[in-house]
XYZ file of C-alpha atoms in Angstrom:
760
model
C 29.601 -59.487 -78.328
C 25.925 -58.654 -78.087
C 25.342 -55.286 -76.511
C 23.112 -55.044 -73.470
C 20.906 -52.009 -74.026
C 19.702 -50.115 -70.965
C 17.011 -47.450 -70.658
C 18.162 -44.019 -69.543
C 15.389 -41.451 -69.204
C 15.710 -37.866 -70.272
C 16.233 -35.468 -67.446
C 13.108 -33.562 -66.427
C 14.707 -30.312 -67.591
C 14.403 -31.498 -71.172
C 11.611 -29.369 -72.624
C 10.899 -31.564 -75.614
C 10.458 -35.194 -74.604
C 10.240 -35.823 -70.860
C 9.755 -39.458 -69.903
C 8.574 -40.695 -73.279
C 7.306 -44.299 -72.945
C 9.355 -47.185 -74.255
C 8.161 -49.070 -77.312
C 10.899 -51.587 -77.876
C 14.566 -52.437 -77.701
C 16.356 -53.488 -80.870
C 19.700 -55.191 -80.284
C 22.598 -55.771 -82.643
C 26.264 -56.635 -82.173
C 29.161 -54.565 -80.930
C 32.556 -55.374 -79.528
C 32.568 -52.559 -76.987
C 30.709 -52.292 -73.689
C 27.190 -51.100 -73.076
C 25.324 -48.330 -74.839
C 22.218 -46.267 -74.364
C 20.517 -44.581 -77.285
C 17.372 -42.488 -77.191
C 15.351 -41.619 -80.262
C 12.592 -39.022 -80.281
C 10.086 -39.776 -83.029
C 8.789 -36.240 -83.301
C 6.879 -34.779 -86.232
C 7.049 -38.016 -88.166
C 10.782 -38.561 -88.119
C 13.515 -39.687 -85.745
C 14.639 -36.131 -85.302
C 16.823 -36.331 -82.215
C 19.440 -38.955 -81.517
C 21.620 -39.011 -78.436
C 23.920 -41.865 -77.475
C 25.883 -42.584 -74.337
C 28.399 -45.317 -73.533
C 29.990 -46.502 -70.318
C 33.415 -45.915 -71.840
C 35.848 -43.132 -70.849
C 34.559 -40.910 -73.620
C 30.985 -39.884 -74.204
C 29.730 -39.212 -77.699
C 26.486 -37.283 -78.037
C 24.612 -36.963 -81.317
C 22.027 -34.252 -81.814
C 20.236 -33.752 -85.099
C 19.137 -30.260 -86.056
C 17.595 -29.657 -89.477
C 19.429 -32.545 -91.066
C 22.877 -31.679 -89.681
C 24.803 -33.947 -87.323
C 26.787 -32.512 -84.457
C 29.154 -34.780 -82.526
C 30.341 -33.654 -79.125
C 32.934 -35.659 -77.204
C 33.613 -35.438 -73.487
C 36.822 -36.879 -72.020
C 35.288 -37.139 -68.558
C 33.332 -40.241 -67.690
C 29.925 -39.185 -66.336
C 28.508 -40.339 -63.041
C 25.206 -42.176 -62.781
C 23.484 -38.911 -61.931
C 25.053 -37.191 -64.896
C 23.859 -39.971 -67.156
C 20.343 -38.619 -66.682
C 21.472 -35.097 -67.512
C 23.639 -35.270 -70.594
C 20.744 -35.565 -73.001
C 19.400 -32.500 -74.772
C 16.898 -32.212 -77.575
C 16.815 -30.159 -80.741
C 13.976 -27.670 -80.632
C 13.094 -28.085 -84.296
C 13.625 -31.654 -85.551
C 13.492 -31.886 -89.319
C 10.918 -34.236 -90.849
C 13.284 -35.126 -93.705
C 15.945 -36.894 -91.638
C 16.316 -40.591 -92.408
C 17.976 -43.344 -90.453
C 20.537 -43.713 -93.215
C 22.103 -40.396 -92.224
C 22.736 -41.483 -88.663
C 25.533 -43.624 -87.244
C 24.951 -44.757 -83.685
C 28.032 -46.931 -83.128
C 30.864 -46.314 -80.714
C 34.066 -45.063 -82.262
C 34.163 -44.570 -86.006
C 30.983 -43.097 -87.517
C 31.327 -45.642 -90.315
C 30.590 -48.494 -87.925
C 27.105 -49.909 -88.525
C 24.556 -49.032 -85.876
C 24.220 -51.753 -83.290
C 21.474 -50.700 -80.920
C 18.579 -48.312 -80.636
C 15.760 -47.680 -78.219
C 12.646 -46.196 -79.775
C 10.931 -43.823 -77.370
C 7.313 -43.099 -78.179
C 3.756 -43.976 -77.242
C 3.297 -47.718 -76.414
C 1.742 -50.294 -78.746
C -0.011 -47.598 -80.741
C 3.315 -47.013 -82.534
C 4.202 -50.595 -83.305
C 3.130 -50.648 -86.935
C 4.509 -47.197 -87.662
C 7.830 -48.038 -86.050
C 8.155 -51.218 -88.098
C 7.304 -49.392 -91.327
C 9.737 -46.597 -90.598
C 12.572 -48.965 -89.824
C 11.763 -51.235 -92.747
C 12.005 -48.341 -95.211
C 15.579 -47.676 -94.074
C 16.938 -51.015 -95.238
C 20.295 -49.558 -96.155
C 20.904 -48.835 -92.480
C 18.738 -51.352 -90.645
C 18.210 -54.941 -91.643
C 15.263 -57.030 -90.535
C 17.594 -58.754 -88.059
C 17.505 -55.611 -85.993
C 13.816 -56.316 -85.365
C 14.435 -59.795 -84.014
C 12.128 -59.421 -81.027
C 8.856 -61.167 -80.201
C 6.748 -58.024 -80.081
C 6.970 -54.286 -80.367
C 4.395 -53.788 -77.652
C 5.578 -51.850 -74.633
C 3.903 -54.299 -72.304
C 6.146 -57.117 -73.442
C 9.280 -55.065 -72.895
C 8.178 -53.680 -69.561
C 7.589 -57.124 -68.142
C 11.321 -57.758 -68.458
C 12.420 -54.474 -66.901
C 12.907 -54.044 -63.190
C 10.407 -51.977 -61.242
C 12.735 -49.048 -60.642
C 13.342 -48.494 -64.333
C 9.632 -48.304 -65.067
C 9.481 -44.842 -63.622
C 11.247 -43.725 -66.767
C 8.571 -44.964 -69.108
C 5.493 -43.218 -67.788
C 5.111 -39.911 -69.431
C 5.058 -36.351 -68.314
C 4.440 -34.725 -71.673
C 4.622 -30.964 -72.113
C 2.472 -29.299 -74.745
C 5.386 -28.599 -77.032
C 5.769 -32.218 -78.056
C 3.088 -34.553 -76.771
C 0.569 -34.442 -79.557
C 3.235 -34.227 -82.224
C 4.881 -37.374 -80.983
C 1.747 -39.380 -80.633
C 0.471 -38.331 -84.054
C 3.809 -38.823 -85.752
C 4.011 -42.395 -84.605
C 0.332 -43.259 -84.720
C -0.535 -46.634 -86.138
C -3.173 -45.003 -88.290
C -2.677 -43.096 -91.483
C -2.267 -39.367 -91.355
C -5.338 -37.248 -91.955
C -4.424 -33.822 -93.221
C -6.544 -31.194 -94.873
C -5.675 -30.045 -98.344
C -3.176 -27.223 -98.475
C -5.125 -23.976 -98.219
C -4.965 -21.376 -100.954
C -3.280 -19.028 -98.508
C -2.093 -19.175 -94.937
C -4.861 -16.770 -93.991
C -7.449 -19.399 -95.008
C -5.890 -22.107 -92.848
C -7.607 -22.901 -89.543
C -5.551 -25.407 -87.516
C -8.609 -26.273 -85.427
C -10.106 -27.813 -88.580
C -7.315 -30.349 -88.974
C -8.897 -33.767 -88.718
C -7.699 -35.643 -85.655
C -5.962 -38.978 -85.990
C -7.581 -41.966 -84.342
C -6.796 -45.374 -82.945
C -9.285 -48.249 -82.679
C -9.276 -50.480 -79.599
C -11.708 -52.965 -78.094
C -12.182 -51.240 -74.733
C -11.046 -47.744 -73.752
C -10.809 -46.875 -70.057
C -10.565 -43.253 -68.934
C -8.819 -42.940 -65.579
C -5.931 -44.783 -63.932
C -7.294 -45.138 -60.413
C -8.239 -48.396 -58.662
C -11.473 -48.850 -60.638
C -9.910 -48.264 -64.053
C -6.837 -50.381 -63.397
C -8.801 -53.301 -61.953
C -11.166 -53.160 -64.923
C -8.195 -53.216 -67.295
C -6.535 -56.128 -65.519
C -9.753 -58.153 -65.421
C -10.389 -57.531 -69.120
C -6.955 -58.788 -70.118
C -7.237 -61.741 -67.758
C -10.443 -62.779 -69.506
C -9.004 -62.147 -72.968
C -5.818 -64.105 -72.279
C -7.778 -66.981 -70.731
C -9.895 -67.100 -73.889
C -6.785 -67.130 -76.085
C -7.638 -63.716 -77.498
C -4.342 -61.935 -76.879
C -5.124 -59.397 -79.612
C -7.995 -57.989 -77.541
C -6.877 -54.397 -77.008
C -7.479 -52.702 -73.674
C -6.273 -49.118 -73.543
C -6.216 -46.936 -70.427
C -5.835 -43.146 -70.580
C -4.624 -41.200 -67.553
C -4.360 -37.412 -67.439
C -1.586 -37.422 -64.826
C 2.022 -37.511 -65.946
C 2.463 -40.852 -64.202
C -0.029 -43.329 -62.835
C -0.725 -42.373 -59.227
C 0.296 -38.728 -59.510
C -3.301 -37.543 -58.998
C -4.338 -40.182 -56.461
C -5.021 -39.129 -52.875
C -6.942 -41.159 -50.300
C -6.939 -42.091 -46.581
C -6.528 -45.166 -47.020
C -7.439 -48.244 -44.997
C -8.006 -50.885 -47.647
C -10.597 -53.609 -47.350
C -8.830 -56.290 -49.435
C -11.794 -58.407 -50.551
C -11.923 -57.236 -54.179
C -8.160 -57.235 -54.691
C -7.915 -60.702 -53.123
C -10.319 -61.895 -55.801
C -8.587 -60.138 -58.697
C -4.962 -60.886 -57.755
C -4.973 -63.557 -55.017
C -1.218 -63.360 -54.416
C -1.003 -59.544 -54.330
C 0.374 -59.598 -50.752
C 1.754 -63.138 -50.590
C 5.281 -63.552 -49.230
C 5.861 -66.092 -52.003
C 5.196 -63.492 -54.700
C 8.377 -61.541 -55.565
C 6.216 -58.859 -57.208
C 3.844 -58.503 -54.261
C 2.734 -55.112 -53.021
C 4.897 -54.850 -49.934
C 3.968 -51.418 -48.598
C 1.066 -52.522 -46.418
C 0.505 -52.165 -42.690
C -2.067 -54.343 -40.968
C -4.630 -52.338 -38.982
C -4.258 -53.382 -35.339
C -6.082 -50.810 -33.180
C -9.286 -48.813 -33.792
C -10.012 -45.601 -31.901
C -13.120 -43.432 -32.223
C -13.313 -40.076 -30.458
C -15.766 -37.200 -30.180
C -13.694 -34.038 -29.865
C -14.509 -30.934 -27.911
C -12.139 -27.980 -28.039
C -9.817 -29.490 -25.420
C -10.869 -33.096 -24.828
C -11.353 -36.369 -26.725
C -14.298 -38.471 -25.556
C -14.224 -42.192 -26.484
C -17.382 -43.274 -28.303
C -18.325 -46.672 -29.757
C -17.450 -47.084 -33.408
C -20.111 -48.596 -35.676
C -19.371 -52.139 -36.872
C -18.712 -50.750 -40.357
C -15.575 -49.098 -38.942
C -14.088 -52.313 -37.578
C -10.800 -52.553 -39.464
C -9.701 -56.022 -38.395
C -8.233 -57.665 -41.500
C -7.768 -54.367 -43.339
C -4.518 -52.686 -44.373
C -3.227 -49.124 -44.182
C -1.723 -48.207 -47.541
C -0.815 -45.324 -49.809
C -3.335 -45.552 -52.657
C -0.907 -43.484 -54.716
C 1.650 -46.299 -54.414
C -0.897 -49.087 -54.888
C -2.091 -47.672 -58.211
C 1.494 -47.521 -59.471
C 1.878 -51.174 -58.538
C -1.417 -52.098 -60.207
C -0.278 -50.333 -63.378
C 2.828 -52.514 -63.482
C 0.713 -55.650 -63.116
C -1.611 -54.400 -65.859
C 1.228 -53.730 -68.287
C 2.694 -57.164 -67.654
C -0.418 -58.863 -69.031
C -0.843 -56.569 -72.019
C -2.829 -53.505 -70.971
C -1.762 -50.388 -72.875
C -1.410 -47.479 -70.453
C -1.032 -43.962 -71.843
C -0.220 -41.639 -68.977
C -0.197 -37.926 -69.731
C -3.200 -38.196 -72.062
C -6.065 -35.988 -70.881
C -9.386 -37.134 -72.322
C -11.452 -33.985 -72.773
C -14.275 -34.921 -75.142
C -16.752 -37.777 -75.486
C -17.240 -39.012 -79.048
C -20.578 -40.289 -80.322
C -21.772 -42.392 -83.237
C -24.393 -41.110 -85.648
C -27.100 -42.837 -83.610
C -25.956 -41.239 -80.350
C -23.965 -44.047 -78.715
C -20.552 -43.359 -77.181
C -17.775 -44.490 -79.515
C -14.747 -43.296 -77.557
C -12.995 -40.161 -76.376
C -10.646 -37.493 -77.685
C -7.736 -35.828 -75.961
C -7.496 -32.062 -75.841
C -5.715 -29.909 -78.393
C -2.300 -28.767 -77.213
C -0.206 -25.721 -77.923
C -3.033 -23.224 -77.456
C -2.175 -19.880 -75.887
C -4.012 -18.236 -73.025
C -5.776 -16.079 -75.619
C -7.268 -19.195 -77.212
C -5.165 -18.918 -80.357
C -2.890 -21.711 -81.600
C 0.826 -21.291 -80.976
C 3.620 -22.575 -83.196
C 3.569 -25.771 -81.139
C -0.151 -26.351 -81.760
C -1.184 -29.970 -82.219
C -4.638 -31.436 -82.558
C -5.745 -33.981 -80.003
C -6.178 -37.622 -80.807
C -9.283 -39.792 -80.912
C -9.503 -43.215 -79.309
C -12.403 -45.265 -80.657
C -13.747 -48.294 -78.829
C -16.819 -50.462 -78.843
C -16.958 -49.988 -75.089
C -15.739 -46.967 -73.095
C -15.466 -47.204 -69.310
C -15.338 -43.896 -67.432
C -13.257 -44.231 -64.265
C -12.472 -40.563 -63.674
C -13.023 -40.522 -59.937
C -15.316 -38.149 -58.113
C -17.194 -35.621 -60.285
C -15.472 -36.571 -63.531
C -15.635 -33.967 -66.284
C -16.637 -36.478 -68.977
C -18.971 -38.261 -66.586
C -20.894 -35.010 -66.082
C -21.488 -34.765 -69.818
C -22.550 -38.387 -70.207
C -24.923 -38.210 -67.227
C -26.549 -35.143 -68.736
C -26.781 -36.538 -72.277
C -28.360 -39.842 -71.250
C -30.245 -38.466 -68.210
C -28.635 -41.082 -65.985
C -29.824 -39.350 -62.789
C -33.466 -39.506 -63.790
C -34.289 -42.017 -61.054
C -31.672 -41.030 -58.449
C -31.157 -38.163 -56.044
C -28.715 -35.330 -56.502
C -25.189 -36.255 -55.445
C -23.692 -34.751 -52.294
C -19.954 -34.488 -51.766
C -17.206 -34.139 -49.215
C -13.770 -32.546 -49.483
C -10.915 -34.620 -48.116
C -7.690 -32.840 -47.142
C -4.670 -34.953 -46.257
C -1.084 -34.688 -45.085
C 1.576 -37.361 -44.695
C 3.966 -36.930 -41.777
C 7.114 -38.602 -40.544
C 6.899 -38.566 -36.745
C 9.081 -39.279 -33.719
C 9.584 -43.084 -33.512
C 8.796 -42.930 -29.788
C 5.268 -41.721 -30.635
C 4.642 -44.135 -33.484
C 1.915 -46.776 -32.956
C 2.109 -49.026 -35.984
C -1.322 -50.083 -37.229
C -3.284 -47.436 -35.299
C -6.502 -46.379 -37.052
C -8.093 -43.356 -35.339
C -11.187 -41.356 -36.310
C -12.852 -38.324 -34.769
C -16.062 -36.301 -34.973
C -16.955 -32.916 -33.524
C -14.241 -30.257 -33.178
C -13.278 -28.274 -35.162
C -16.512 -28.496 -37.200
C -19.751 -26.864 -36.068
C -22.936 -28.847 -35.540
C -24.342 -27.786 -38.939
C -21.382 -29.289 -40.812
C -20.891 -32.994 -41.468
C -17.376 -34.367 -41.351
C -14.596 -35.849 -39.293
C -10.887 -36.459 -38.979
C -8.581 -39.446 -39.281
C -5.074 -40.511 -38.357
C -3.433 -43.731 -39.560
C 0.038 -44.960 -38.503
C 1.691 -46.970 -41.277
C 5.040 -48.032 -42.654
C 7.931 -46.896 -40.502
C 7.068 -43.804 -38.452
C 4.679 -42.519 -41.114
C 1.301 -40.956 -40.308
C -1.591 -40.185 -42.648
C -3.741 -37.428 -41.150
C -6.693 -35.657 -42.669
C -10.140 -34.119 -42.443
C -13.264 -34.690 -44.547
C -15.788 -31.831 -44.674
C -19.232 -32.335 -46.187
C -19.664 -29.762 -48.956
C -23.279 -29.183 -48.009
C -22.052 -26.907 -45.214
C -24.001 -23.620 -45.073
C -21.512 -21.075 -43.669
C -19.591 -19.279 -46.474
C -17.008 -17.985 -43.968
C -15.916 -21.524 -43.175
C -12.708 -22.713 -44.880
C -12.102 -26.490 -44.892
C -8.347 -25.884 -45.116
C -8.435 -23.637 -42.056
C -10.512 -26.198 -40.144
C -7.943 -28.887 -40.923
C -5.104 -26.741 -39.595
C -7.114 -26.130 -36.407
C -7.797 -29.847 -36.004
C -4.098 -30.700 -36.010
C -3.596 -28.490 -32.954
C -6.101 -30.503 -30.916
C -4.227 -32.500 -28.233
C -5.562 -35.782 -29.636
C -3.573 -35.169 -32.839
C -0.863 -32.683 -31.904
C 0.792 -35.009 -29.375
C 1.771 -37.258 -32.283
C 2.763 -34.494 -34.708
C 4.985 -32.442 -32.402
C 8.593 -32.883 -33.440
C 7.564 -34.513 -36.722
C 7.857 -33.368 -40.317
C 5.120 -32.910 -42.921
C 6.299 -34.366 -46.218
C 3.215 -34.405 -48.440
C -0.154 -32.707 -48.929
C -3.184 -33.373 -51.096
C -6.903 -32.711 -51.471
C -9.746 -34.359 -53.384
C -13.522 -34.423 -53.341
C -15.421 -37.650 -52.687
C -18.993 -38.770 -53.276
C -21.090 -38.992 -50.109
C -24.562 -39.500 -51.595
C -24.409 -43.263 -51.287
C -27.217 -45.567 -52.366
C -29.777 -42.830 -53.103
C -27.444 -40.965 -55.444
C -26.142 -43.798 -57.617
C -27.079 -42.950 -61.220
C -27.827 -45.454 -63.913
C -24.336 -46.763 -64.619
C -24.635 -48.262 -68.108
C -25.225 -46.203 -71.232
C -25.008 -46.925 -74.969
C -21.345 -47.642 -75.613
C -20.031 -47.732 -72.075
C -20.427 -47.481 -68.321
C -19.498 -45.556 -65.173
C -17.256 -47.333 -62.675
C -15.702 -46.509 -59.319
C -16.089 -43.207 -57.537
C -17.278 -41.454 -60.678
C -20.476 -43.480 -60.156
C -20.506 -42.832 -56.396
C -19.801 -46.182 -54.720
C -18.203 -44.775 -51.551
C -19.460 -46.351 -48.314
C -19.597 -43.250 -46.094
C -19.951 -44.919 -42.649
C -17.033 -47.215 -43.507
C -15.086 -44.274 -44.921
C -14.058 -46.665 -47.691
C -14.603 -46.744 -51.417
C -11.516 -48.402 -52.881
C -12.849 -51.948 -52.546
C -16.200 -51.011 -54.100
C -14.438 -49.119 -56.900
C -12.282 -52.145 -57.662
C -15.242 -54.499 -57.633
C -17.299 -52.257 -59.906
C -14.413 -52.172 -62.370
C -14.199 -55.958 -62.331
C -17.950 -56.336 -62.865
C -17.902 -53.865 -65.747
C -14.914 -55.661 -67.274
C -16.728 -58.994 -67.249
C -19.805 -57.449 -68.844
C -17.732 -55.570 -71.427
C -15.669 -58.587 -72.455
C -18.790 -60.692 -72.833
C -20.608 -58.051 -74.880
C -17.686 -57.253 -77.175
C -16.643 -60.884 -77.678
C -20.127 -62.087 -78.532
C -20.721 -59.470 -81.220
C -18.944 -58.295 -84.337
C -17.135 -55.034 -84.949
C -19.753 -54.112 -87.529
C -22.394 -54.010 -84.798
C -20.689 -50.981 -83.269
C -21.027 -49.839 -79.665
C -22.303 -52.306 -77.084
C -24.692 -51.835 -74.165
C -23.664 -53.395 -70.856
C -26.982 -54.772 -69.652
C -25.135 -57.377 -67.585
C -23.248 -54.684 -65.678
C -26.406 -53.097 -64.274
C -27.712 -56.533 -63.287
C -24.410 -57.558 -61.711
C -24.227 -54.368 -59.667
C -27.624 -54.999 -58.112
C -26.646 -58.537 -57.178
C -23.232 -57.579 -55.810
C -21.878 -56.772 -52.367
C -21.622 -53.131 -53.507
C -25.390 -52.814 -53.657
C -25.919 -54.742 -50.417
C -23.553 -52.708 -48.257
C -24.565 -49.315 -49.661
C -28.262 -50.050 -49.233
C -27.704 -51.121 -45.624
C -26.142 -47.765 -44.647
C -28.215 -45.513 -46.941
C -29.866 -43.529 -44.116
C -26.791 -42.679 -42.031
C -25.333 -39.760 -43.987
C -28.652 -37.923 -44.661
C -29.707 -38.294 -41.012
C -27.200 -35.582 -40.051
C -29.133 -32.985 -42.032
C -32.595 -33.945 -40.912
C -34.375 -32.042 -38.098
C -32.478 -34.364 -35.745
C -29.290 -32.319 -36.185
C -25.732 -33.486 -35.415
C -26.389 -35.274 -32.150
C -29.626 -36.783 -33.415
C -27.743 -37.981 -36.493
C -25.148 -39.685 -34.312
C -27.871 -41.444 -32.304
C -29.875 -42.444 -35.391
C -26.758 -43.729 -37.166
C -25.956 -45.829 -34.112
C -29.412 -47.388 -34.254
C -29.002 -48.081 -37.976
C -25.566 -49.607 -37.463
C -26.343 -51.831 -34.497
C -30.097 -52.480 -34.730
C -31.927 -51.551 -37.942
C -29.102 -52.518 -40.357
C -30.867 -50.886 -43.280
C -34.030 -52.968 -42.985
C -36.377 -50.094 -42.175
C -38.877 -49.327 -44.968
C -37.935 -45.664 -45.372
C -35.087 -43.961 -47.204
C -33.986 -40.516 -46.055
C -33.344 -37.826 -48.661
C -30.349 -35.575 -49.245
C -32.668 -32.801 -50.425
C -32.929 -31.237 -53.847
C -30.691 -28.163 -53.605
C -27.329 -29.841 -53.941
C -24.186 -28.672 -52.179
C -24.013 -25.366 -54.052
C -27.567 -24.525 -53.027
C -26.801 -25.210 -49.360
C -24.536 -22.143 -49.108
C -26.168 -19.264 -47.231
C -25.358 -15.528 -47.453
C -22.309 -14.306 -45.566
C -24.509 -11.856 -43.670
C -26.141 -14.793 -41.856
C -22.918 -15.667 -39.992
C -20.116 -13.877 -38.161
C -16.798 -13.797 -39.988
C -14.367 -16.565 -39.006
C -10.783 -15.538 -38.294
C -8.395 -18.502 -38.423
C -5.223 -18.585 -36.288
C -1.942 -17.787 -37.969
C -0.068 -21.023 -38.838
C 2.916 -21.778 -36.630
C 4.949 -23.407 -39.404
C 5.458 -26.526 -37.298
C 2.071 -28.214 -37.042
C -0.038 -25.834 -39.129
C 0.998 -24.223 -42.408
C -0.131 -21.512 -44.781
C -1.897 -22.726 -47.889
C 0.893 -21.929 -50.367
C 3.393 -23.928 -48.316
C 1.023 -26.872 -48.474
C 0.488 -26.462 -52.223
C 4.256 -26.538 -52.706
C 4.201 -30.055 -51.245
C 1.837 -31.290 -53.973
C 4.314 -30.813 -56.819
C 1.537 -29.264 -58.882
C 2.465 -27.541 -62.115
C 0.611 -26.086 -65.093
C 1.967 -24.248 -68.104
C 0.797 -20.658 -67.746
C 0.387 -19.881 -71.447
C -2.689 -22.011 -72.039
C -6.428 -21.420 -71.692
C -7.566 -21.472 -68.076
C -8.958 -24.938 -67.371
C -11.218 -23.445 -64.679
C -13.760 -22.024 -67.050
C -15.824 -18.983 -66.076
C -17.703 -17.381 -68.951
C -17.568 -13.845 -67.532
C -15.246 -13.107 -64.615
C -16.708 -9.666 -63.928
C -20.259 -10.986 -63.938
C -19.229 -13.788 -61.596
C -17.786 -11.257 -59.152
C -20.884 -9.067 -59.338
C -23.160 -12.011 -58.548
C -21.077 -13.704 -55.861
C -18.902 -11.235 -53.986
C -21.591 -9.004 -52.430
C -23.566 -12.013 -51.188
C -20.862 -14.533 -50.263
C -17.819 -12.300 -49.627
C -15.252 -14.450 -51.414
C -16.492 -17.960 -50.648
C -14.380 -19.272 -53.562
C -11.167 -18.318 -51.788
C -12.243 -20.239 -48.690
C -13.633 -23.460 -50.160
C -10.580 -24.004 -52.376
C -7.806 -25.991 -50.595
C -5.104 -24.735 -52.968
C -5.397 -20.934 -53.063
C -6.618 -20.883 -56.659
C -9.303 -18.209 -56.260
C -9.012 -14.759 -54.758
C -10.521 -11.295 -54.895
C -7.824 -8.674 -55.380
C -8.305 -5.018 -54.509
C -8.880 -3.034 -57.692
C -10.235 0.506 -57.524
C -11.085 0.439 -61.225
C -13.817 -2.129 -60.579
C -17.273 -1.104 -59.297
C -16.946 -3.596 -56.416
C -13.459 -2.379 -55.514
C -12.144 -5.892 -56.142
C -11.558 -8.117 -59.147
C -11.955 -11.857 -59.377
C -8.701 -13.716 -60.055
C -7.983 -17.374 -60.825
C -4.494 -18.727 -60.119
C -5.027 -21.901 -62.119
C -1.393 -22.968 -61.848
C -2.073 -23.837 -58.176
C -4.948 -26.208 -58.986
C -4.671 -29.691 -57.461
C -7.674 -31.033 -59.433
C -9.877 -31.555 -56.375
C -13.059 -30.372 -58.241
C -14.435 -28.488 -55.193
C -15.091 -25.312 -57.180
C -17.194 -27.093 -59.792
C -19.323 -28.562 -56.999
C -19.598 -25.818 -54.365
C -19.731 -22.460 -56.185
C -23.269 -21.117 -55.525
C -23.929 -19.890 -59.069
C -22.600 -23.083 -60.688
C -20.714 -21.006 -63.244
C -17.245 -22.514 -62.732
C -16.583 -25.550 -64.902
C -13.504 -27.689 -64.291
C -12.011 -28.945 -67.555
C -8.922 -31.013 -68.178
C -5.745 -28.976 -68.680
C -2.903 -30.269 -70.825
C -2.029 -33.897 -70.264
C 0.633 -34.553 -67.653
C -0.082 -31.420 -65.639
C -1.470 -30.997 -62.149
C -0.200 -32.451 -58.882
C 2.522 -35.067 -58.487
C 1.469 -36.609 -55.217
C 3.814 -38.736 -53.120
C 2.601 -41.374 -50.619
C -0.921 -39.927 -50.595
């Protein structure tokens, strides 16, 4: 009978090929049960084969340097054990051919009947076909009797739960090797050097893949852009139009953290049935907002104040943006978007005339000393006629593009906030489903912009957090410490008492609004979503504007690419800039442009509240003036430590408040230690000499993950040394924004690393 082949992911303890995406399933015939076979296409060959059957005996094949080892277990494994029996050879041999392998159950002479090729999605299609075709003595063309080798086609037939196994966390030891070995392009190797001493691995030419549109970032903007592009392409009958999305996180959603009360207008337009009861694939984890509360907090009391109309959440939904992006990724894959999770784009590529032609991922297998290790692999280039940057707030590639094309020439400097969030499971008796509560005042001082939130969603779940404007002046202030204090206020603590904190996260957000939007189109691409700064601060919402900007950019990109030839090279999205100015994004951001900067005018906190009320209820953005954020930026707003008394924060009680390392442990963050520090400081000693005497360790306090510290060291002139614990980094980007000397640069670490957020 025909075997039904099922996907079984490698266990996370496998150091060689964790969660390698599925390319295709090739089915043959067998007269015995089910079978699962995993193939790692590493270093150009199918070097590791493991098979498992749901029969009383388990046969496992592992290939090491051309030798086959067969191990048989008499005990039938449980479902949990099925995910654990796979191991990988550390050094797969590039000379192994399919003809040497027998994947059948029982006698090794039985012809192979099924195989699952695990590698990068559609990029590998051609290579996989060629590799299988050259092994005709083992595989006949009948084994390739499937409509398509594209991952998107296979994924659309797999249930949602199984898809978790096909989004990649890729450690450095294998990622680049796999993706190069199975690249659809030809290999590009340098000539063999005269001696090993002459060989520089950094000079190996990177392999490349050509697509129509490349999107960097798997958040709401990037995913909605990808979906809209493929919708347009499929409607036009152009199914070969390639849309590729790169995401640095191990899985889509792993790096996403947000409030989040979703205004559904953009998603309703993109996917009208996204929440319909008639849609079996609907996004079900939504909670309708039912009650709005706005409070001004003093140390002990909570004073009701009127909320501006922008904060009316009738018709909105409380969600986990982390979960929504995972769902959007599934919808994108179903219609043909190629999603490569675990690929960290670290470099912008340019044509000879200066236009953007794509991006490159970072080199892997580099030691902390900057020298290549045995596992070194060059990054890969992705070329496209249009590149959309959807990196989120303060994107590392976006910074470079803005500088190169001077996109801020006609806009103000951006100002930012740091959002810190926890997800709690609380006592059902205290749960108020659909409650949306916001606060101002305590614990923040009058010279610091910010506020708290609390949303009740799902079943007994609470999202609670604090946003602190990063233009705060006091270097003794720690946003993390302020958040812990806020939770002890009676307005919040009465809900949290007896509950359990299950998740933590932190991320910066753009607060500059209308004044700080840069030019968004550049030769060869565009900025979309929060990387461009479309957050509506008074609404405390940016997901709907991010989605809409992605959709507008997609329409402009598809039009520009479709109406021109490949020979014309990179396109310029003139229509995107025009569409933005005619869209609801522009209208709503212009209307509220003066609210955020009013809090740092001579009016102060209370004057800002009054002025914002007038803008919200009376002026509605129609006044002829536009207030400024100033020219110093958030880093320049920091004053010397000597100007303020030192702040001593209460010791966490371990029930409502927690120490910072406990919170970081709830993020799931992880970075390989033997790699260059992705938090780049040219001279650590010089940094300490310039910052410590004046700011007394401000880095330790602005970071919400305990990455930076000054450690006592008598050998140093200051008596302390500057230390970076980069393995704790949750990729919030605060350091790159707030450090007074602007000498810390956040760069992408190895793909797949960083936090693994849950329900954030």
